[in-house]
mmCIF file of C-alpha atoms and ligand atoms in Angstrom:
data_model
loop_
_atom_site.group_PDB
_atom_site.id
_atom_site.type_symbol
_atom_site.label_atom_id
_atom_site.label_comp_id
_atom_site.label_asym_id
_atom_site.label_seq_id
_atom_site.Cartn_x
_atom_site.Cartn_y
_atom_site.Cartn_z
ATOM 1 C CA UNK A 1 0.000 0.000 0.000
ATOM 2 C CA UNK A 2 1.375 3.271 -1.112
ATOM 3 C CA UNK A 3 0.736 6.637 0.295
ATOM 4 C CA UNK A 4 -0.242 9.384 -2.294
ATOM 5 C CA UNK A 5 0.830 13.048 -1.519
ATOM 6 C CA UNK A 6 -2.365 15.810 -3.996
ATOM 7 C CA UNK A 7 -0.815 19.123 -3.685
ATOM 8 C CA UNK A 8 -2.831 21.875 -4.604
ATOM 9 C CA UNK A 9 -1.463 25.142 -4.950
ATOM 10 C CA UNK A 10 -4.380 27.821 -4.327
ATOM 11 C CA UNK A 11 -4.715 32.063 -4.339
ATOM 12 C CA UNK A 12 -8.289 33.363 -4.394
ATOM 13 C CA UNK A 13 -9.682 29.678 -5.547
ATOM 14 C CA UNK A 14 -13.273 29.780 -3.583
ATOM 15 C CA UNK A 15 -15.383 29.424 -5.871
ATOM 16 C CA UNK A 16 -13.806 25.939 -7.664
ATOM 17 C CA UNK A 17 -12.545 24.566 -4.570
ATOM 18 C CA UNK A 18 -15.543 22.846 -3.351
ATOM 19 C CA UNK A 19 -15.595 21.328 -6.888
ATOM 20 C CA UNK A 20 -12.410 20.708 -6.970
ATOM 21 C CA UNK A 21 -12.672 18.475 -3.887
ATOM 22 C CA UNK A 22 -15.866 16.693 -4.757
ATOM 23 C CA UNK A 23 -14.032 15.823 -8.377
ATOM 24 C CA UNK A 24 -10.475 14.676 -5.892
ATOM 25 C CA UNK A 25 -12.704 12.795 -3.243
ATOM 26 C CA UNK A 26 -14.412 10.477 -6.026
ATOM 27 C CA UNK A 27 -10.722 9.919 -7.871
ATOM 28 C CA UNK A 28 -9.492 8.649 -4.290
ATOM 29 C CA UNK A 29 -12.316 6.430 -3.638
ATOM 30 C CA UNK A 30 -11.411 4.899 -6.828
ATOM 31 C CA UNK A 31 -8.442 4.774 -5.630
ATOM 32 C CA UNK A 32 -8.766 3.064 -2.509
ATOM 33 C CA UNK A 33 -5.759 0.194 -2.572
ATOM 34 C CA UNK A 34 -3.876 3.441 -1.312
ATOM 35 C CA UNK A 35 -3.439 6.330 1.491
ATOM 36 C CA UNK A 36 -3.772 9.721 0.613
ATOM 37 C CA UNK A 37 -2.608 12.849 1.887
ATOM 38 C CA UNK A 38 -4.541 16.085 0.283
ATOM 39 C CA UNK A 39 -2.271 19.232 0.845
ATOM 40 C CA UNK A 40 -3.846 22.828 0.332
ATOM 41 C CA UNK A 41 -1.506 25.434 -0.108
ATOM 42 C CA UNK A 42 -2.930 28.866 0.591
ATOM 43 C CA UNK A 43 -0.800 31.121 -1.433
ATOM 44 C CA UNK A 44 -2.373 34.247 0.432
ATOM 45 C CA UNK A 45 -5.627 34.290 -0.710
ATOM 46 C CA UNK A 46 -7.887 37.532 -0.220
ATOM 47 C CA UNK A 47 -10.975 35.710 -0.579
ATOM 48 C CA UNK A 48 -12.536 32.687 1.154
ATOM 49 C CA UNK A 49 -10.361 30.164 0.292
ATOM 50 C CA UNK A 50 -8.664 29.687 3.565
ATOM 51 C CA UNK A 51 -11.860 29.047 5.701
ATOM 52 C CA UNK A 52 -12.833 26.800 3.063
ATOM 53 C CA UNK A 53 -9.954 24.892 3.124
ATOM 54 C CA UNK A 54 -10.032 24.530 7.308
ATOM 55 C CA UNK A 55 -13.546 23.325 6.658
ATOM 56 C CA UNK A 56 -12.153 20.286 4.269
ATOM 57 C CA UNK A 57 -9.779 19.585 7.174
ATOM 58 C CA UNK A 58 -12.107 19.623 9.927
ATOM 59 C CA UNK A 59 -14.159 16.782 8.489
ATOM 60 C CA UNK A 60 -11.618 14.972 6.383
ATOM 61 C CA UNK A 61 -8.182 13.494 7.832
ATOM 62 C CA UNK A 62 -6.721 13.178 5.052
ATOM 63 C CA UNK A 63 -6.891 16.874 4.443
ATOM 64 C CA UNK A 64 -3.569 19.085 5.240
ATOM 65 C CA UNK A 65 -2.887 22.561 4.937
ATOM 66 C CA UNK A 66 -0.409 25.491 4.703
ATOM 67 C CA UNK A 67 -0.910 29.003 4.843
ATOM 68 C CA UNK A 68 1.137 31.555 3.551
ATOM 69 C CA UNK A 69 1.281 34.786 5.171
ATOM 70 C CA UNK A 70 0.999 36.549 2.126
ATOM 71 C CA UNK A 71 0.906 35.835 -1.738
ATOM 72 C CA UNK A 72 3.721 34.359 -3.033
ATOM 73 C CA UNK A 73 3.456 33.206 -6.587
ATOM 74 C CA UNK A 74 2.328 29.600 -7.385
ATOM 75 C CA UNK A 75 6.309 28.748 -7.693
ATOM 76 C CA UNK A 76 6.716 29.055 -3.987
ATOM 77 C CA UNK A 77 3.444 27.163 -3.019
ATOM 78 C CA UNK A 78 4.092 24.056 -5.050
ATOM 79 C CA UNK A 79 7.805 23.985 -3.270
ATOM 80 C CA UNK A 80 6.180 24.476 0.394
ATOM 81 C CA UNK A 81 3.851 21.428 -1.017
ATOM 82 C CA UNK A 82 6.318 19.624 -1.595
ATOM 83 C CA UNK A 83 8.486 20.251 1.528
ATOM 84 C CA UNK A 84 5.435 18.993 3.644
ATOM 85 C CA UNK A 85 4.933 16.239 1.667
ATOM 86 C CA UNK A 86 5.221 12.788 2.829
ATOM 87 C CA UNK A 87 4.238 10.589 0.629
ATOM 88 C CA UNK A 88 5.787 7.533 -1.426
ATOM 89 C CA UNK A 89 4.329 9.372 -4.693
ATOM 90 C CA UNK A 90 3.875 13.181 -5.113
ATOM 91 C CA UNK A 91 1.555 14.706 -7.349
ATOM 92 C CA UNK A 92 0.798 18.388 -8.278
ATOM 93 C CA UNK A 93 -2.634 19.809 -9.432
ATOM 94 C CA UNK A 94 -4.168 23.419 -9.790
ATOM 95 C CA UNK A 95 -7.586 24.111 -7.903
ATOM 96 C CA UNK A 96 -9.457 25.007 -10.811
ATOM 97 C CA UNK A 97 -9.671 21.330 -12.742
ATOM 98 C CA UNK A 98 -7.634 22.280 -15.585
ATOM 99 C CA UNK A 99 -5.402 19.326 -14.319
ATOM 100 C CA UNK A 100 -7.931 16.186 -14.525
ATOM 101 C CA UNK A 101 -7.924 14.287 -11.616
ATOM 102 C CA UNK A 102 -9.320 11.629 -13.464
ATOM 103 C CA UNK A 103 -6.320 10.961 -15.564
ATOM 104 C CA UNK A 104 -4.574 10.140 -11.707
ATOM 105 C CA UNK A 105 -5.229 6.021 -11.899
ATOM 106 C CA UNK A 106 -3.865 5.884 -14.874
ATOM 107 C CA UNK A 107 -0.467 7.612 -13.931
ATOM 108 C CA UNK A 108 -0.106 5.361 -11.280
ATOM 109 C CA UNK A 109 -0.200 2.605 -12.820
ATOM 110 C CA UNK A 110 2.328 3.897 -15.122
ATOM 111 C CA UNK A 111 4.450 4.660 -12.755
ATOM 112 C CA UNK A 112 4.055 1.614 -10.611
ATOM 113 C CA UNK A 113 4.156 -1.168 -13.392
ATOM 114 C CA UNK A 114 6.628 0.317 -16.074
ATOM 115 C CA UNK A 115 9.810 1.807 -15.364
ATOM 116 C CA UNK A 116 9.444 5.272 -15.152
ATOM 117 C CA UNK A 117 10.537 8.154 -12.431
ATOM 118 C CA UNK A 118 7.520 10.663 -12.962
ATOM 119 C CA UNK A 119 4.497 10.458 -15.496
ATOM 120 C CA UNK A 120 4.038 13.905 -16.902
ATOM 121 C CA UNK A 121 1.027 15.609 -18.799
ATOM 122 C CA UNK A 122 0.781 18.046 -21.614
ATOM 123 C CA UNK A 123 -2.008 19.827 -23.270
ATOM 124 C CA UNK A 124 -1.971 19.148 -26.903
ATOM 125 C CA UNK A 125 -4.645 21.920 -27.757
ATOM 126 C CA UNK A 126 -4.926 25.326 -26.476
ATOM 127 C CA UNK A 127 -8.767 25.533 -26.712
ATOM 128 C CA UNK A 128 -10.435 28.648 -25.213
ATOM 129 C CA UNK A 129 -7.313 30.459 -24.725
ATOM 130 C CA UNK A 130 -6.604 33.942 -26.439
ATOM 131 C CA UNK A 131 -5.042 33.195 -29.841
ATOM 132 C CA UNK A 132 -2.462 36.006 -29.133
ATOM 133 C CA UNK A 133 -1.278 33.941 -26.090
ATOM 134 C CA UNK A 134 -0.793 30.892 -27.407
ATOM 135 C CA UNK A 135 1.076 31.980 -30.595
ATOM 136 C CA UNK A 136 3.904 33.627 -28.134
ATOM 137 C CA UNK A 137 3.807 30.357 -25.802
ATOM 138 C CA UNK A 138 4.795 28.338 -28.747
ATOM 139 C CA UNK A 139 7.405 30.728 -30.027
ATOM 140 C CA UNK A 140 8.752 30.942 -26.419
ATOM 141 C CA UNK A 141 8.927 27.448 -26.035
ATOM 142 C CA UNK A 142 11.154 27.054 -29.370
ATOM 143 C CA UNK A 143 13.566 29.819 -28.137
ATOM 144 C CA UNK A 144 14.464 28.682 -25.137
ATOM 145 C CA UNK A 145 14.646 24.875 -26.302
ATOM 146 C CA UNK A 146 17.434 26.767 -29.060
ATOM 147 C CA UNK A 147 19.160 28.453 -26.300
ATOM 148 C CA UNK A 148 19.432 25.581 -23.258
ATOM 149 C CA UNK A 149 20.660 22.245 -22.435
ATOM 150 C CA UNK A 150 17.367 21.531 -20.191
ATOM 151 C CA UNK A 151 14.686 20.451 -22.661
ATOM 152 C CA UNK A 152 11.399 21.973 -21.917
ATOM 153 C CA UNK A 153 7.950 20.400 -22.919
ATOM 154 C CA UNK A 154 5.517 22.255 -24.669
ATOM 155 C CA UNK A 155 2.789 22.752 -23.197
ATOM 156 C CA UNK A 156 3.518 20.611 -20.246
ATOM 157 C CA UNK A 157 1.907 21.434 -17.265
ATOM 158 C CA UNK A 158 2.977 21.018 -13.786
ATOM 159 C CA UNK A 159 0.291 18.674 -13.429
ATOM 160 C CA UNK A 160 2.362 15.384 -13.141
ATOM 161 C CA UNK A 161 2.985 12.332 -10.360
ATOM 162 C CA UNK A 162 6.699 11.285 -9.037
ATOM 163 C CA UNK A 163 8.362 9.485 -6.796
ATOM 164 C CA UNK A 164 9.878 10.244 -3.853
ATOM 165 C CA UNK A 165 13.210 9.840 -4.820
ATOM 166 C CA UNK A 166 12.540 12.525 -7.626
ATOM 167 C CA UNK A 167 10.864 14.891 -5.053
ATOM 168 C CA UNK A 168 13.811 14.809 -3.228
ATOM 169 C CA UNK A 169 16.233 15.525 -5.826
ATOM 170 C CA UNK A 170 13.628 18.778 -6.352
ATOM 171 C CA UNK A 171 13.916 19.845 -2.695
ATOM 172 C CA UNK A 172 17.739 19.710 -2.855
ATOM 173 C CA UNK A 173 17.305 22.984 -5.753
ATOM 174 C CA UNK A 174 17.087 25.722 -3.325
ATOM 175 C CA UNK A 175 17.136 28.312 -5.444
ATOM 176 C CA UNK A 176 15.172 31.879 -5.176
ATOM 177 C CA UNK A 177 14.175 32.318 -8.251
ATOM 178 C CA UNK A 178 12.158 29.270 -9.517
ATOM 179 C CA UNK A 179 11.528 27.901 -12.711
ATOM 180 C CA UNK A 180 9.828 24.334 -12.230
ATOM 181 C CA UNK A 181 9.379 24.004 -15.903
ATOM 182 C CA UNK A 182 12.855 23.927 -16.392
ATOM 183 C CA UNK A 183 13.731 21.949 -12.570
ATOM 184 C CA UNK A 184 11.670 18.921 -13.631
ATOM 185 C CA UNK A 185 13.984 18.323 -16.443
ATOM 186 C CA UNK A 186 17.227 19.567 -14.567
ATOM 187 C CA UNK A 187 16.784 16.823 -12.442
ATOM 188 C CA UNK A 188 16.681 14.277 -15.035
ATOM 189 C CA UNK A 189 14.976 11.053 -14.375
ATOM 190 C CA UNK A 190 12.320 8.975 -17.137
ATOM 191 C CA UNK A 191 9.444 10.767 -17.689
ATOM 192 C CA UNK A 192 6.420 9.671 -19.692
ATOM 193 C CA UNK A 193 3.564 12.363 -21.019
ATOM 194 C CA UNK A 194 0.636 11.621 -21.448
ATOM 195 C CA UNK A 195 -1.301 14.057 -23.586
ATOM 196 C CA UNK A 196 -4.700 15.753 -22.896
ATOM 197 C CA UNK A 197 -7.006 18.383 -24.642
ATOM 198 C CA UNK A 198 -6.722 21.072 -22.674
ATOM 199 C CA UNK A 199 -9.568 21.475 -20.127
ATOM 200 C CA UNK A 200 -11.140 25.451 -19.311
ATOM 201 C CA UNK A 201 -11.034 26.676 -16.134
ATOM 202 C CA UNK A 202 -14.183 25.141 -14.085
ATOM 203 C CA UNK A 203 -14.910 28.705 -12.235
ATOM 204 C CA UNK A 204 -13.344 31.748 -10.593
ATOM 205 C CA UNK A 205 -10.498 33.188 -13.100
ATOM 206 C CA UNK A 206 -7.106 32.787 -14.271
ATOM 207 C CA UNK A 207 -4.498 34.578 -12.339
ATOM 208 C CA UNK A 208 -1.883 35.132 -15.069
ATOM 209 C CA UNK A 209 -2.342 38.577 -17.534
ATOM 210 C CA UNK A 210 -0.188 38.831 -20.515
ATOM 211 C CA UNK A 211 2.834 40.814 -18.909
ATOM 212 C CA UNK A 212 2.773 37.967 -16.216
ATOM 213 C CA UNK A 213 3.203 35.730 -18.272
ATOM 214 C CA UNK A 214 6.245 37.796 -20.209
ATOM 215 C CA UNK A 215 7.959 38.035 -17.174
ATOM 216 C CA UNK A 216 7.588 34.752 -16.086
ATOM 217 C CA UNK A 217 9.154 33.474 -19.650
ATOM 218 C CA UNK A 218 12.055 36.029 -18.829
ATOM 219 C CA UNK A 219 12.436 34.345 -15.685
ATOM 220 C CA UNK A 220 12.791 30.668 -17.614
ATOM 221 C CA UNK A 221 15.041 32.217 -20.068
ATOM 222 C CA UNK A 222 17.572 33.389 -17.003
ATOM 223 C CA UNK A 223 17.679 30.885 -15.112
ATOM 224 C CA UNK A 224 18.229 28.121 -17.701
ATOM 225 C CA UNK A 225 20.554 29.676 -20.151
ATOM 226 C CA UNK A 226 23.392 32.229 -20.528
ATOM 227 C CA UNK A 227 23.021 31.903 -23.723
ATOM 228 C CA UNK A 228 22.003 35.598 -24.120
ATOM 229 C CA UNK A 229 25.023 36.977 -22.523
ATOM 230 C CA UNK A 230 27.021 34.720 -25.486
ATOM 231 C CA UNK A 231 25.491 36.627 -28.322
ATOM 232 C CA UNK A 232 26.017 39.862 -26.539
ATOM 233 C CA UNK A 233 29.576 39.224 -26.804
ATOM 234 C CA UNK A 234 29.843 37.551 -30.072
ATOM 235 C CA UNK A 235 27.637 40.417 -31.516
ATOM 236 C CA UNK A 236 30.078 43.406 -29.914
ATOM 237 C CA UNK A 237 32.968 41.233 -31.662
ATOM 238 C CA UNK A 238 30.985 41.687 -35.279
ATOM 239 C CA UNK A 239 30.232 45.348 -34.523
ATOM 240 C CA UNK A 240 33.793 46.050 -33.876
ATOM 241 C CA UNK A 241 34.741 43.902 -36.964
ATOM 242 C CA UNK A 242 32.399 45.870 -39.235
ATOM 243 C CA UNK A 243 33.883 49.240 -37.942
ATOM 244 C CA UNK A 244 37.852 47.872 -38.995
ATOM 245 C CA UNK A 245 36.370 47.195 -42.195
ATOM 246 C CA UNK A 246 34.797 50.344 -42.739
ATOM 247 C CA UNK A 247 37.846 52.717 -41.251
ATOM 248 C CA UNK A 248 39.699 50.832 -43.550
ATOM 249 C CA UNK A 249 37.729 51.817 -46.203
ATOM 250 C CA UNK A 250 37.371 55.416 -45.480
ATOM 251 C CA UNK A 251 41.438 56.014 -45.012
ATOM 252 C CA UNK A 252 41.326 54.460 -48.843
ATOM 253 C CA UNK A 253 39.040 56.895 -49.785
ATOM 254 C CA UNK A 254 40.638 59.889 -48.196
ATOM 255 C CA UNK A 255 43.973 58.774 -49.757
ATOM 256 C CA UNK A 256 42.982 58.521 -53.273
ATOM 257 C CA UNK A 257 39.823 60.503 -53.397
ATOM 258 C CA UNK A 258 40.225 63.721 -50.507
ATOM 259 C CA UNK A 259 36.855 64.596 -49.539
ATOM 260 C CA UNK A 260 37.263 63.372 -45.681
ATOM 261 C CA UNK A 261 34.135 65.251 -44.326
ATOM 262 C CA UNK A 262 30.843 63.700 -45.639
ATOM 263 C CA UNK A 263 27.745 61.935 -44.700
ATOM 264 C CA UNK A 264 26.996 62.951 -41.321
ATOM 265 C CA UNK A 265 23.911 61.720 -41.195
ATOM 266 C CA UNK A 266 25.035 57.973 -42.030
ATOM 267 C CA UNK A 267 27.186 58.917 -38.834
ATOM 268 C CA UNK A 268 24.838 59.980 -36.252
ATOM 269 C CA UNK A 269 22.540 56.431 -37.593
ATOM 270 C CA UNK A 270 25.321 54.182 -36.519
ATOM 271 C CA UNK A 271 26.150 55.923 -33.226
ATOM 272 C CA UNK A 272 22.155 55.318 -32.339
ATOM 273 C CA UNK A 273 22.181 51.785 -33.612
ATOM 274 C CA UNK A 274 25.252 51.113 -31.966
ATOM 275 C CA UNK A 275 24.025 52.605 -28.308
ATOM 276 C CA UNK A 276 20.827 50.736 -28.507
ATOM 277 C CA UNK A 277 22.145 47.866 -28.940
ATOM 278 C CA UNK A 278 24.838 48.653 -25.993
ATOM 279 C CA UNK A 279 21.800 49.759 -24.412
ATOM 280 C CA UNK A 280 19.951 46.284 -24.778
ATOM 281 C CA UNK A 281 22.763 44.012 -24.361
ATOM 282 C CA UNK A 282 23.214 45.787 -20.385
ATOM 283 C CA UNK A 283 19.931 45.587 -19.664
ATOM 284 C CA UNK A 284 20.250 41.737 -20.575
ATOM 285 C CA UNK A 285 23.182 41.926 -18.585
ATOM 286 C CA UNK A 286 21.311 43.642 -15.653
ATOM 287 C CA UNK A 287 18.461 40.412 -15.863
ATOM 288 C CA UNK A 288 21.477 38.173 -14.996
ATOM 289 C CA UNK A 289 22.699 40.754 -12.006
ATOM 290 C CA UNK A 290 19.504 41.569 -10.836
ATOM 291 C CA UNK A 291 18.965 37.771 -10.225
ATOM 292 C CA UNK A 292 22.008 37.585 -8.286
ATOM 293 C CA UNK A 293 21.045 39.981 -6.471
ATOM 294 C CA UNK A 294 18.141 38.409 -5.162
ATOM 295 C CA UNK A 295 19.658 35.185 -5.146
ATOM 296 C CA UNK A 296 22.197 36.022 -2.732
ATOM 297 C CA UNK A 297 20.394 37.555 -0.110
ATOM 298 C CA UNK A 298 18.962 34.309 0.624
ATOM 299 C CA UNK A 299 15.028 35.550 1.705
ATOM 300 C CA UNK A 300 13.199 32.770 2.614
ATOM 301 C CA UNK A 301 11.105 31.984 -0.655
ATOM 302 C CA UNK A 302 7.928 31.565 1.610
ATOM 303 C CA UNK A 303 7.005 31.960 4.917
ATOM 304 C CA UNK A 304 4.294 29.894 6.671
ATOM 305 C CA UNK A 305 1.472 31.716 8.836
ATOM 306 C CA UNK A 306 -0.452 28.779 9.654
ATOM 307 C CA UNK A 307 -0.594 24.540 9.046
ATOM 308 C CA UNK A 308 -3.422 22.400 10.240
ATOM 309 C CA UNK A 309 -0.983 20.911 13.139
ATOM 310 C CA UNK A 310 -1.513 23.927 15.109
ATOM 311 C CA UNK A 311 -5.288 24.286 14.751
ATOM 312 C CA UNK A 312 -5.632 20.762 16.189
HETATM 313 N N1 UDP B 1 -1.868 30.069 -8.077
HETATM 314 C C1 UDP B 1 -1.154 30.232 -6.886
HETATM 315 N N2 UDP B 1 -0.527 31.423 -6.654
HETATM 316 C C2 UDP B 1 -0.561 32.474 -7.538
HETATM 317 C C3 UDP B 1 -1.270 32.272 -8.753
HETATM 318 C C4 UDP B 1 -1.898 31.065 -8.987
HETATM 319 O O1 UDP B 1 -1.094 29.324 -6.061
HETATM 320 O O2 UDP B 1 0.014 33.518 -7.260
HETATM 321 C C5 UDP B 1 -2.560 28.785 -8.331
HETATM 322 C C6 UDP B 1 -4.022 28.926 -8.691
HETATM 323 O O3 UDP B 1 -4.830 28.967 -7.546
HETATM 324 C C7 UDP B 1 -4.274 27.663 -9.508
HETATM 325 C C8 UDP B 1 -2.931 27.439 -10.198
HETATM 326 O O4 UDP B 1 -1.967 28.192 -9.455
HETATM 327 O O5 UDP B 1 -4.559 26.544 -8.701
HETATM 328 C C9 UDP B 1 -2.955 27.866 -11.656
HETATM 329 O O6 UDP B 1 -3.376 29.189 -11.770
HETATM 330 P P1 UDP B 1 -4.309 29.689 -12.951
HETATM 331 O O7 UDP B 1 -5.415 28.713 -13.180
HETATM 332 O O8 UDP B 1 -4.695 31.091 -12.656
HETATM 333 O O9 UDP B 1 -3.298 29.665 -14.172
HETATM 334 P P2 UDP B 1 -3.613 29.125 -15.664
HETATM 335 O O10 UDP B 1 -4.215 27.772 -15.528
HETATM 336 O O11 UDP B 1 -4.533 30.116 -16.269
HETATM 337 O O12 UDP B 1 -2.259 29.095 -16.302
HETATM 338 MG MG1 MG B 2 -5.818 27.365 -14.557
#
């Protein structure tokens, strides 16, 4: 008999909670050769959600929880889910069913008879999300699989089950800023997707707006590749290159031709072309710092207000 950790990251989630847990309750009936531990993380929610979740854990034991004592991104809650976890197998869901529960049996048995670490899940469609969106997730997805060694999925969600010995390996990556995307595959092990049509949101409403979601690809970019800080150099070596070439050209010209003074304008185009891109490769170079920065001061990357241990 195996024990099952469902952690369920959740900010402002009240209204598809209670489905959420009627939809989990009937997967782990199903279920019922195994334990189960059902871990709510409360990633500061303004609304309802907490007392909701206390409710679940008053009348169910197999119900956990931790608090946050403010928001801190959905990052940070699935790693304090994970850090309470005790379970043989770990899984990872979002509140709002876009992750089917039902699709859980199945990745067990995966996992259990064939010889695999974790079983992931991708959406293959992007139905009932904003065309715009989708077109930059795929393009985003191709970059960064050009620029780094970690191969990223698309449109793999964070939706997947894995062992304990996998969890671990997750816990040991510490780090401030976090990318889970890109962890899953840093930490290597045999992972088999299995592919879904992506589900819409049963209620309440999605939590990521367009410049979120920017930033957040930023983030991926930075933390998994330096490749950016390459082309900055290799593309100061051309620039300096060109300008040999043309100096040498323009001493020629004086020499046989006189007429040293001419086309200013060309001039003052290449001194704003250059700058910009000067301009452009430091802030790239200030991404890199900035994350440093934040990186060594070491915060803690959440901090716990409450857990259903003390309310007992
Ligand atoms: N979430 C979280 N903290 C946040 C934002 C989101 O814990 O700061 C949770 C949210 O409650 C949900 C999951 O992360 O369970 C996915 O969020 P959402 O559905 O808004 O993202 P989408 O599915 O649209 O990418
Ligand atoms: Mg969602």
């Amino acid at each position: 008999m195996k024990k099952i950790s469902i952690i369920v990251s959740c900010y402002n989630e009240q209204e598809s909670l209670p489905l959420f847990y009627k939809e989990i309750t009937k997967v782990m009936e199903e279920m019922d050769k195994n334990t189960f531990e059902l871990i709510f993380v409360n990633d500061g929610s303004k609304d309802n959600t907490l007392n909701i979740i206390k409710d679940f854990a008053k009348k169910d034991k197999r119900v956990r929880f931790v608090s946050f004592s403010r928001n801190f991104g959905k990052e940070a809650a699935m790693l304090a889910g994970l850090d309470y976890s005790t379970g043989d197998y770990v899984t990872l869901m979002d509140a709002d069913l876009q992750d089917p529960p039902k699709m859980l049996p199945e990745m067990l048995e995966i996992i259990e008879k064939e010889d695999y670490d974790c079983v992931g899940t991708r959406r293959v469609t992007r139905k009932g999300e904003p065309p715009i969106r989708s077109f930059f997730a795929r393009m985003f997805y191709k970059l960064i699989n050009h620029m780094s060694k970690i191969e990223m999925v698309d449109g793999a969600r964070d939706y997947r089950l894995m062992t304990r010995q996998m969890v671990n390996s997750i816990l040991e990556c510490r780090e401030y800023n976090r990318y889970s995307k890109g962890l899953w595959s840093f930490v290597g092990y045999k992972t088999k997707w299995l592919e879904f049509e992506n589900v819409e949101r049963v209620a309440g409403e999605t939590k990521w707006s367009f410049w979120k979601l920017f930033k957040y690809a930023i983030e991926g970019i930075v933390a998994f590749t330096t490749v950016p800080l390459t082309i900055a150099g290799f593309l100061g070596m051309l620039f300096c290159f060109i300008a040999f070439i043309f100096i040498l050209i323009i001493i020629i010209k004086t020499i046989i031709f006189g007429d040293p003074v001419s086309g200013w304008p060309s001039l003052a185009c290449i001194i704003i072309f250059v700058s910009g891109v000067q301009l452009f490769f430091l802030g790239i170079l200030g991404e890199y710092i900035a994350k440093m920065y934040l990186e060594t001061k070491k915060r803690p990357i959440y901090i716990v207000k409450e857990t259903e241990e003390e309310k007992k």
